[in-house]
Coordinates of C-alpha atoms in Angstrom, one line a residue:
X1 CA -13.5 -22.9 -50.0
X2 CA -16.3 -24.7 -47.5
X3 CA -13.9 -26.6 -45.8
X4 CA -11.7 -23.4 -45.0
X5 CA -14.2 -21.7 -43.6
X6 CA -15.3 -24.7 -41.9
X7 CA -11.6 -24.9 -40.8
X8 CA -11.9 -21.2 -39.7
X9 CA -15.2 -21.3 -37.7
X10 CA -14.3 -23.0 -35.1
X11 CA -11.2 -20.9 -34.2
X12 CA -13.8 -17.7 -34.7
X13 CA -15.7 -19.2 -31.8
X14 CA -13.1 -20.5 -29.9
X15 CA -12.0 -17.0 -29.6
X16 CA -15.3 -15.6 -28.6
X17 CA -15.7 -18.2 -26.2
X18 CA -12.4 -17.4 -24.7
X19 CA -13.6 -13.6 -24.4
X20 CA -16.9 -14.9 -22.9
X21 CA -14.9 -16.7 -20.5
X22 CA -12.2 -13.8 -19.6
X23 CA -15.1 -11.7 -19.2
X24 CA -17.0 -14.0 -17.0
X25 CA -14.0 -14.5 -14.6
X26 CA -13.0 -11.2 -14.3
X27 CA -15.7 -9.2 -14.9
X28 CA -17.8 -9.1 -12.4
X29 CA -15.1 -8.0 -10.1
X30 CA -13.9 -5.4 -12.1
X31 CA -17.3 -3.9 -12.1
X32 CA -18.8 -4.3 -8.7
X33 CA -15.3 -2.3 -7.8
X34 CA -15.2 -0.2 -10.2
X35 CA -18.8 0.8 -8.9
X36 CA -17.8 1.5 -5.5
X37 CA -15.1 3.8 -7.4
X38 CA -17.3 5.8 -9.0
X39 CA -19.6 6.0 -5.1
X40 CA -16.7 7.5 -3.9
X41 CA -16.2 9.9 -6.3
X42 CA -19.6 10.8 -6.1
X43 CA -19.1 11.8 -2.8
X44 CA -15.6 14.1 -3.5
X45 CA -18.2 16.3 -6.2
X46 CA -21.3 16.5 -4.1
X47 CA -18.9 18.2 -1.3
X48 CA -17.6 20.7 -3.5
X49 CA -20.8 22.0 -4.4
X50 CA -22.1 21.7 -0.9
X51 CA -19.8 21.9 1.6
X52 CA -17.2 24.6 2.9
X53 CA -13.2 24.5 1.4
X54 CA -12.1 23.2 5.0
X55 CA -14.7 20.7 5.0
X56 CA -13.7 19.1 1.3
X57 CA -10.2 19.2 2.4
X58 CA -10.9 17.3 5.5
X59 CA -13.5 14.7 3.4
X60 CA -11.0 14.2 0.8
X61 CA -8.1 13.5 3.3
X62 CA -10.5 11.1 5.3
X63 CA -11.2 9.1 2.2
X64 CA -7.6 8.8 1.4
X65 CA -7.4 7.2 5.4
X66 CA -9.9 4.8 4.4
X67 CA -8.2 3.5 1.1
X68 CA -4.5 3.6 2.5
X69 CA -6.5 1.3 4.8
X70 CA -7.1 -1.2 2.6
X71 CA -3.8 -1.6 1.6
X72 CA -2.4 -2.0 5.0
X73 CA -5.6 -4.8 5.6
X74 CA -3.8 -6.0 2.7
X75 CA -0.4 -6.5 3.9
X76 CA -1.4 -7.3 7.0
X77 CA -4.8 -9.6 7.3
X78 CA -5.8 -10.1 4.1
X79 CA -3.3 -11.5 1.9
X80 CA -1.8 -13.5 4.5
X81 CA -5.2 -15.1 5.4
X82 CA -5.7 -15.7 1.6
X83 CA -2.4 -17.8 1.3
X84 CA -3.3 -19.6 4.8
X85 CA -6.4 -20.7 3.8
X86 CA -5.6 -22.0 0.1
X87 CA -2.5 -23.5 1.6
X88 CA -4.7 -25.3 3.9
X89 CA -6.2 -28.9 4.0
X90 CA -9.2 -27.4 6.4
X91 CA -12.3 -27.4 4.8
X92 CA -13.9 -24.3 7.1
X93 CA -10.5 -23.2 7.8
X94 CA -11.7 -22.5 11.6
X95 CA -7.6 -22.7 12.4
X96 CA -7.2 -19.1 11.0
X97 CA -9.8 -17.6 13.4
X98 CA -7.0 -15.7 14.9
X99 CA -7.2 -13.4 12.0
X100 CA -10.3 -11.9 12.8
X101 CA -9.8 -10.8 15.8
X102 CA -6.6 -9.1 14.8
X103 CA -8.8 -7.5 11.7
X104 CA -10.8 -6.1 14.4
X105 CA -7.9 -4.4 16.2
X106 CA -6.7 -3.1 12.8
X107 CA -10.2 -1.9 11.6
X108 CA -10.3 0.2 15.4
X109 CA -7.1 1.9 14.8
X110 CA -8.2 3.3 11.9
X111 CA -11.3 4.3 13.4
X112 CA -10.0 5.9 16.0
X113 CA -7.9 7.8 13.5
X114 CA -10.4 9.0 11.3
X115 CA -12.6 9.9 14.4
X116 CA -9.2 12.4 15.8
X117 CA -9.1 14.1 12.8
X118 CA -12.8 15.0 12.3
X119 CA -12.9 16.0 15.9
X120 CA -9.9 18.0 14.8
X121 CA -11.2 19.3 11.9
X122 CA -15.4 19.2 11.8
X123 CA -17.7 18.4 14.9
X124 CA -17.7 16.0 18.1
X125 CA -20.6 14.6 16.0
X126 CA -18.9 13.7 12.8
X127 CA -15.9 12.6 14.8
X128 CA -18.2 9.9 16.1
X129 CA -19.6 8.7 12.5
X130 CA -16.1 9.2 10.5
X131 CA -14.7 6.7 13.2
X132 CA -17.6 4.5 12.7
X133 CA -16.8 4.7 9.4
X134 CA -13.5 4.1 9.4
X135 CA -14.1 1.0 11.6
X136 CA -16.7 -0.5 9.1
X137 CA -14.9 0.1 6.3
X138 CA -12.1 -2.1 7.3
X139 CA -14.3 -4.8 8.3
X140 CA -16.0 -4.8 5.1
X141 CA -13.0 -4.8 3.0
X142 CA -11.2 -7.9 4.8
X143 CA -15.3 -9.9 4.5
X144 CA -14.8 -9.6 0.7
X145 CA -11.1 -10.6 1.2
X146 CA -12.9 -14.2 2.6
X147 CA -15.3 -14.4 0.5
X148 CA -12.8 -14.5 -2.6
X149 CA -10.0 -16.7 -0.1
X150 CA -13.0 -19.2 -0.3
X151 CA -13.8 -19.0 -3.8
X152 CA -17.2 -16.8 -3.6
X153 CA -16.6 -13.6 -5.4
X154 CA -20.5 -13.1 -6.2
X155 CA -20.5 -12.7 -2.2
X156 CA -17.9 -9.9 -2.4
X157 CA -20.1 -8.5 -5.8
X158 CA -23.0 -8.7 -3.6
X159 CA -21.1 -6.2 -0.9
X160 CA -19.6 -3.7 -3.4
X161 CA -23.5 -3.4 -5.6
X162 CA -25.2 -2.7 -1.8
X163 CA -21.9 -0.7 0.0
X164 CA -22.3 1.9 -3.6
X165 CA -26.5 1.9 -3.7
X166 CA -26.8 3.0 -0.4
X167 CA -24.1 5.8 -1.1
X168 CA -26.4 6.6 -4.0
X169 CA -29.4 6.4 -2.4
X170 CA -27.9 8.6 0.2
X171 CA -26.5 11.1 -2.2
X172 CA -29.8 11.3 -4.0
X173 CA -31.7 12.4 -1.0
X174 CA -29.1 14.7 0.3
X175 CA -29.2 16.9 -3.2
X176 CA -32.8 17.5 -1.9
X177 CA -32.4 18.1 2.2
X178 CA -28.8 19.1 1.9
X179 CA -26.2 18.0 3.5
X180 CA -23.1 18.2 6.0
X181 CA -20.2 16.6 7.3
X182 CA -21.8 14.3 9.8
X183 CA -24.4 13.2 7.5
X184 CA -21.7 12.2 4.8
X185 CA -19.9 10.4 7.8
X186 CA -23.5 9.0 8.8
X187 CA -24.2 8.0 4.7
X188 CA -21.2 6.0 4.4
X189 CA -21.3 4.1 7.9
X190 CA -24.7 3.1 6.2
X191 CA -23.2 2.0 3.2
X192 CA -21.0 -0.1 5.4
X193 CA -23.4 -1.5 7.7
X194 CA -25.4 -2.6 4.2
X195 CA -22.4 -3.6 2.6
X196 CA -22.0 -6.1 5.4
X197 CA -25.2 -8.2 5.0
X198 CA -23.8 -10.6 2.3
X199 CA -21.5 -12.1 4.9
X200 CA -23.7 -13.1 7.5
X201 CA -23.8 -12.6 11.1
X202 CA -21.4 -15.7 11.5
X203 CA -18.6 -13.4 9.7
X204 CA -19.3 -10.2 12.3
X205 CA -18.9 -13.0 15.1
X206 CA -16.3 -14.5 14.3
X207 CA -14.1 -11.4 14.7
X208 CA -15.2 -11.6 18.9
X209 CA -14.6 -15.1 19.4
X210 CA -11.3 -15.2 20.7
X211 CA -9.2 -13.0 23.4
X212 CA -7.1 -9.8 21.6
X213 CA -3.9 -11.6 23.4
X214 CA -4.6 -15.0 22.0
X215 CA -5.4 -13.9 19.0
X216 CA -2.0 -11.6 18.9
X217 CA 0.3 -14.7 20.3
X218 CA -1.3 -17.1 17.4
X219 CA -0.9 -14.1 14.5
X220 CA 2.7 -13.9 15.9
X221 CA 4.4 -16.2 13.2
X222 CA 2.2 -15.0 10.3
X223 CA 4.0 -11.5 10.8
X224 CA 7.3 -13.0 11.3
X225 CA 6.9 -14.8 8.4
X226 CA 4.5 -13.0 5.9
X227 CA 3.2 -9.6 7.5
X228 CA 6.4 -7.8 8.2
X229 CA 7.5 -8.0 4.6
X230 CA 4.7 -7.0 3.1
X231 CA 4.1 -4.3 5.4
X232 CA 7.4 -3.1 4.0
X233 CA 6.4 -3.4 0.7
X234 CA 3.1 -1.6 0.8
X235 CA 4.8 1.3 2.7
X236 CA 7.6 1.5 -0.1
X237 CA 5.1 1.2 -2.5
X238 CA 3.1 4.1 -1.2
X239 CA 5.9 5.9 -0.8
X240 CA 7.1 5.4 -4.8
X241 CA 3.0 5.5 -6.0
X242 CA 2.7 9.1 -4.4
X243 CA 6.0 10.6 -4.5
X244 CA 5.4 12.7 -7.4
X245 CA 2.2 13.9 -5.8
X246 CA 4.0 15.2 -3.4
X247 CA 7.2 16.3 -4.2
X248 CA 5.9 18.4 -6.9
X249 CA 3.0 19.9 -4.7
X250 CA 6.0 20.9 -2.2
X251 CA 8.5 22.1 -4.8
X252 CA 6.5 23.4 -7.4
X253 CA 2.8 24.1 -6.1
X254 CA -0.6 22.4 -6.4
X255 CA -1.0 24.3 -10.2
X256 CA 1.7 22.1 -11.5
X257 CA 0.2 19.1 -10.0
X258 CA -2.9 19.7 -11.9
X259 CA -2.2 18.1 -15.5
X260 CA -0.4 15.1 -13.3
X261 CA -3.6 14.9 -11.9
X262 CA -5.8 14.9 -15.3
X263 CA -3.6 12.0 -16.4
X264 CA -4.3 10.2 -13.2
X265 CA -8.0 10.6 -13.5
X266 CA -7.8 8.2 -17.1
X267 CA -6.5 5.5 -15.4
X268 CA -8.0 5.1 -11.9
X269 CA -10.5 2.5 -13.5
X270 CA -7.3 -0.2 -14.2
X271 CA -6.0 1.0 -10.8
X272 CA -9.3 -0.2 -9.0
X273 CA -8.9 -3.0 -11.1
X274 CA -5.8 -4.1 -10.5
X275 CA -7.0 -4.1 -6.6
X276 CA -9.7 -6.1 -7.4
X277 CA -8.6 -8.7 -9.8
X278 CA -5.8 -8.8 -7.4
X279 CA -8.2 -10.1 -4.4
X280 CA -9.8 -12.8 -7.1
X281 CA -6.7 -14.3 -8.3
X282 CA -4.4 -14.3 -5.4
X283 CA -6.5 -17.6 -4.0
X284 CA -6.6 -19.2 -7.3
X285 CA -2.8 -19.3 -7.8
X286 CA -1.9 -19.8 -4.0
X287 CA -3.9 -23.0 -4.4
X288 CA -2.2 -24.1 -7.1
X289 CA 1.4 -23.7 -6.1
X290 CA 0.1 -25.7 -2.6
X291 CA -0.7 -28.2 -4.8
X292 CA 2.6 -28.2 -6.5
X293 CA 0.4 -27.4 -9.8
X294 CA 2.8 -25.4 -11.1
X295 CA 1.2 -25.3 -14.8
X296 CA -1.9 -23.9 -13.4
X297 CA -0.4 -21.4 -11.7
X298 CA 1.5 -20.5 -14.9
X299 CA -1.5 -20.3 -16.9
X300 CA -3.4 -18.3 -14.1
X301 CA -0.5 -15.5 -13.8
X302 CA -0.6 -15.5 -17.9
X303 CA -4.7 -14.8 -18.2
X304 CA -4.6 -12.4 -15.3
X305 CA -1.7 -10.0 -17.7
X306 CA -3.4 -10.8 -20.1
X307 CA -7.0 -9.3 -18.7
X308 CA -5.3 -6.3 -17.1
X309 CA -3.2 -5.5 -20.1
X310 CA -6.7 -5.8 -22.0
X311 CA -8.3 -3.3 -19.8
X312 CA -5.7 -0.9 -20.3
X313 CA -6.0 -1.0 -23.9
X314 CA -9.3 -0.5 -23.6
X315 CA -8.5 2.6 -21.2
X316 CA -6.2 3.8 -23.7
X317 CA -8.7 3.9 -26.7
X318 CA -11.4 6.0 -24.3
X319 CA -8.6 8.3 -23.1
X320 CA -7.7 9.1 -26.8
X321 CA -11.4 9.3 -27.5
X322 CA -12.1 11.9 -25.3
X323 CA -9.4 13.8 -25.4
X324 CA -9.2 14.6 -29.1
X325 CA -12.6 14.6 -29.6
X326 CA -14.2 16.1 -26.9
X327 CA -11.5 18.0 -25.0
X328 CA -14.1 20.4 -23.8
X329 CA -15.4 17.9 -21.4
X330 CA -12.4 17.0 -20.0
X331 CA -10.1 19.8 -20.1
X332 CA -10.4 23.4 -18.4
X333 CA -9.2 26.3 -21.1
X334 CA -6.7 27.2 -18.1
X335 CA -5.1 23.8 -18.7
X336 CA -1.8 23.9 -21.4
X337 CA -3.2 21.2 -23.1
X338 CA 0.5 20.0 -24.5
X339 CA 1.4 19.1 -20.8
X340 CA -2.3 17.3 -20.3
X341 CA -1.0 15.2 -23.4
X342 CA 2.3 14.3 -22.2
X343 CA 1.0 13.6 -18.5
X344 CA -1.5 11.2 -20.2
X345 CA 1.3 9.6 -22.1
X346 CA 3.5 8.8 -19.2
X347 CA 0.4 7.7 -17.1
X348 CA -0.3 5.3 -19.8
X349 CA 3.0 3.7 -19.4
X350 CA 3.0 4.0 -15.6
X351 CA -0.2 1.5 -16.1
X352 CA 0.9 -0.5 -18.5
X353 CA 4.1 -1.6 -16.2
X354 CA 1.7 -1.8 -13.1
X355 CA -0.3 -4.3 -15.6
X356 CA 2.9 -6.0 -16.7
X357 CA 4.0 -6.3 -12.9
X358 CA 1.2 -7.1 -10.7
X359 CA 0.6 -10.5 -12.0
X360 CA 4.0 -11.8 -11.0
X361 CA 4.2 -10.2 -7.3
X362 CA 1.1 -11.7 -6.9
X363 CA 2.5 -15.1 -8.0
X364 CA 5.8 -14.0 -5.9
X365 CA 3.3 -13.9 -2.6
X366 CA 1.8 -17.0 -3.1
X367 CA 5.3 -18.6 -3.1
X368 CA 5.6 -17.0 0.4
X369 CA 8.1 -14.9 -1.4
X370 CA 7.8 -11.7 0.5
X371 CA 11.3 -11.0 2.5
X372 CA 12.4 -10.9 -1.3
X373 CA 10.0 -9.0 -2.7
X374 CA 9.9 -6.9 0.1
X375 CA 13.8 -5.8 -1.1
X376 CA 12.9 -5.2 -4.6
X377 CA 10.0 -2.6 -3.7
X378 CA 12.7 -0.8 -1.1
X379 CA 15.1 -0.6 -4.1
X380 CA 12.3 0.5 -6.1
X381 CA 11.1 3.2 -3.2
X382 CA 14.8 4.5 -3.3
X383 CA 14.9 5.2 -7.3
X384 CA 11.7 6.8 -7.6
X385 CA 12.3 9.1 -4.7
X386 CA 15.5 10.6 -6.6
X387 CA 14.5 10.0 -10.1
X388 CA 10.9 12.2 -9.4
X389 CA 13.4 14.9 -7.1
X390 CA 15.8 15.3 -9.7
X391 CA 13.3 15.4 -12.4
X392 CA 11.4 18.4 -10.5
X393 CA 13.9 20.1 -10.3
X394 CA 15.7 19.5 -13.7
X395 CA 12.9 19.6 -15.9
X396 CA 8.5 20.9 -16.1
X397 CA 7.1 19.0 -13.2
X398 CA 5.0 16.9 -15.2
X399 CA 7.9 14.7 -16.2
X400 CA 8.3 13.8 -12.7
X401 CA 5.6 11.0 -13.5
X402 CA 8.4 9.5 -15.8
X403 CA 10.5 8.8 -12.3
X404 CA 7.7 6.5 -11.1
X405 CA 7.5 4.8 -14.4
X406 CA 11.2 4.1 -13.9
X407 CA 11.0 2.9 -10.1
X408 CA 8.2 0.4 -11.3
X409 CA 10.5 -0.8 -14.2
X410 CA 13.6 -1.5 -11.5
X411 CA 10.5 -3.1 -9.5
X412 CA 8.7 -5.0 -12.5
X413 CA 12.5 -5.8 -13.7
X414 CA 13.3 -7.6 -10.3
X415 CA 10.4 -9.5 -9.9
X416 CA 10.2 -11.0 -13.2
X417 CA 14.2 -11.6 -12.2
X418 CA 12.7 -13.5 -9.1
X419 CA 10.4 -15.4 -11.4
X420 CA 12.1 -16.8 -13.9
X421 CA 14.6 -18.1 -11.0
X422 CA 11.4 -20.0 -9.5
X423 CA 10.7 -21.4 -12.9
X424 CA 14.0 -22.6 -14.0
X425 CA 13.9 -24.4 -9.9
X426 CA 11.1 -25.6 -11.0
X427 CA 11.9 -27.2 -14.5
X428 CA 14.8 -28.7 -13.1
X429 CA 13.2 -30.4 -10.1
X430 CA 11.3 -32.4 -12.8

């Protein structure tokens, strides 16, 4: 009996080590982004109980600028400069300067945006600190990009704990003095200018130190080859994400929208997640398939499923926790509860594929993979769009969220298609 559970202790705390090192890999990312999550959010209620309808309207469209941002950082700057740089012998990787100044130009254009539609929409004033803030934000975003491209994701941590304290801090004194658009606009160019200091004034220089035009004619070949198609893909994928969101708004009003949007709500903690994690383990593997380490790579895409799949389990449990035992807190009595339930069931599965998926497309990029997967998430775009339309109109509109769960099967479904062909290559190069 003492030599079974001999035989059996060490397997006990193998596994607790393994959880002790899943957590310590992924956690701190998931946290520190998960934190600037909740920042944000803390912004969207402290408008509605102090600002004007037009003014939370205009605040909550502004935010959704800043984070369809990111993505397009993504497709763009970041994820191409990750693959460069892990691809790359160069220890300072000072031959991908080029990228800064093009995050510059990118990071202005969306400043300029946001600053158009506060001036539209608010003050000259808060024009002025929404573009600020739209500017920052993007520079921010692509410094945690090369902090986890070199392997530093306490640096990126470090930018997330800061950017979401100074939103706090910020918050906290404006319950007191009150506040109004522009000083919103002025807390989060704050947050940004604070959420910069973890990369030194090197990193804000380094986005100066060549010409636009040089920097344009050396980025040139990073869009033919990388940019282009994953520009595509983002836009498809934006397209498929929100097309329930607004094809039911259109066809069916924002009341119907509402239980789609309880549902939502459960799982925006993978989705920030997903981002994140995303950002950590995209290096890892591109450095491994450079290497021709194929095993490692392997292994990496396994632990990242199996960490997000984790997550959403553990999503799962809290959603059911809450909503059959506390409902109250959660649901409004003008809510039909049954369509709540159903909308939480279908967002459930919508996460679980976006778990299931996200691993392999981000293996597919660091193959350089992207004309490819740029076609599967067009044929994806084109499925959802008809499946959500149809199911609008065919059925309640909460089961529209079931024609996004089938565009990110056809997606999910492709890519794993995609591969397992790079695998068998691989096996029979051997």
């Amino acid at each position: 009996m003492a030599e079974v559970q001999a035989a059996d202790t060490p397997s006990v705390g193998g596994r607790v080590q393994r959880l002790g090192s899943l957590f310590g890999r992924f956690g701190l990312a998931s946290l520190s982004s998960a934190i600037v999550s909740v920042s944000h959010l803390l912004i969207q209620l402290f408008s509605i109980h102090h600002l004007g309808t037009a003014a939370i309207g205009t605040l909550a469209f502004l935010l959704v600028i800043i984070q369809f941002g990111y993505s397009l950082s993504n497709a763009l700057v970041s994820t191409p400069y990750t693959i460069a740089v892990n691809q790359s012998d160069e220890p300072d990787a000072r031959g991908f300067d080029f990228f800064f100044p093009v995050n510059l130009m990118l990071a202005a254009s969306q400043g300029m945006i946001c600053a158009g539609i506060a001036w539209a929409t608010a003050s000259p004033q808060a024009a002025l600190l929404f573009g600020l803030a739209g500017t920052l934000s993007l520079i921010r975003w692509f410094g945690r990009s090369n902090a986890y491209a070199h392997h530093a994701p306490a640096r990126a941590a470090r930018s997330d704990l800061a950017y979401a304290g100074t939103i706090l801090a910020g918050l906290l004194i404006a319950m007191r003095t009150g506040a109004d658009m522009s000083a919103i606009g002025g807390m989060l160019v704050a947050a940004s200018l604070v959420g910069l200091l973890p990369f030194g004034l090197g990193y804000l220089q380094r986005h100066v130190a060549m010409a636009p035009g040089r920097a344009l004619g050396a980025y040139r070949p990073v869009w033919k080859e990388q940019s282009a198609w994953t520009l595509v893909g983002v836009l498809s994928t934006e397209a498929t994400s929100n097309s329930h969101s607004y094809i039911v708004t259109l066809l069916a009003g924002p009341t119907a929208f509402a239980p789609i949007a309880v549902g939502m709500l459960f799982f925006r903690p993978v989705n920030v997640c997903i981002t994140a994690l995303t950002q950590l383990e995209r290096p890892r593997m591109t450095r491994a398939v450079a290497r021709g380490d194929h095993d490692a790579a392997i292994r990496s895409e396994r632990l990242f499923m199996a960490a997000l799949v984790t997550l959403w389990l553990g999503t799962c449990v809290v959603a059911a926790i809450a909503l059959y035992a506390f409902p109250g807190l959660i649901l409004k009595p003008t809510l039909d509860h049954r369509l709540v339930m159903i909308a939480v069931g279908l967002c459930a599965l919508l996460s679980l594929v976006q778990c299931v998926q996200t691993p392999m497309s981000v293996m597919t990029q660091a193959r350089k993979a992207f004309r490819p997967l740029a076609a599967q998430s067009m044929r994806s775009c084109g499925v959802g769009i008809a499946a959500v339309s149809l199911l609008v109109l065919g059925t309640a509109p909460v089961f529209s969220v079931g024609g996004v769960v089938l565009s990110q099967l056809v997606m999910m479904i492709g890519i794993w298609q995609l591969d397992r062909k790079w695998r068998r290559d691989q096996q029979e190069a051997i």
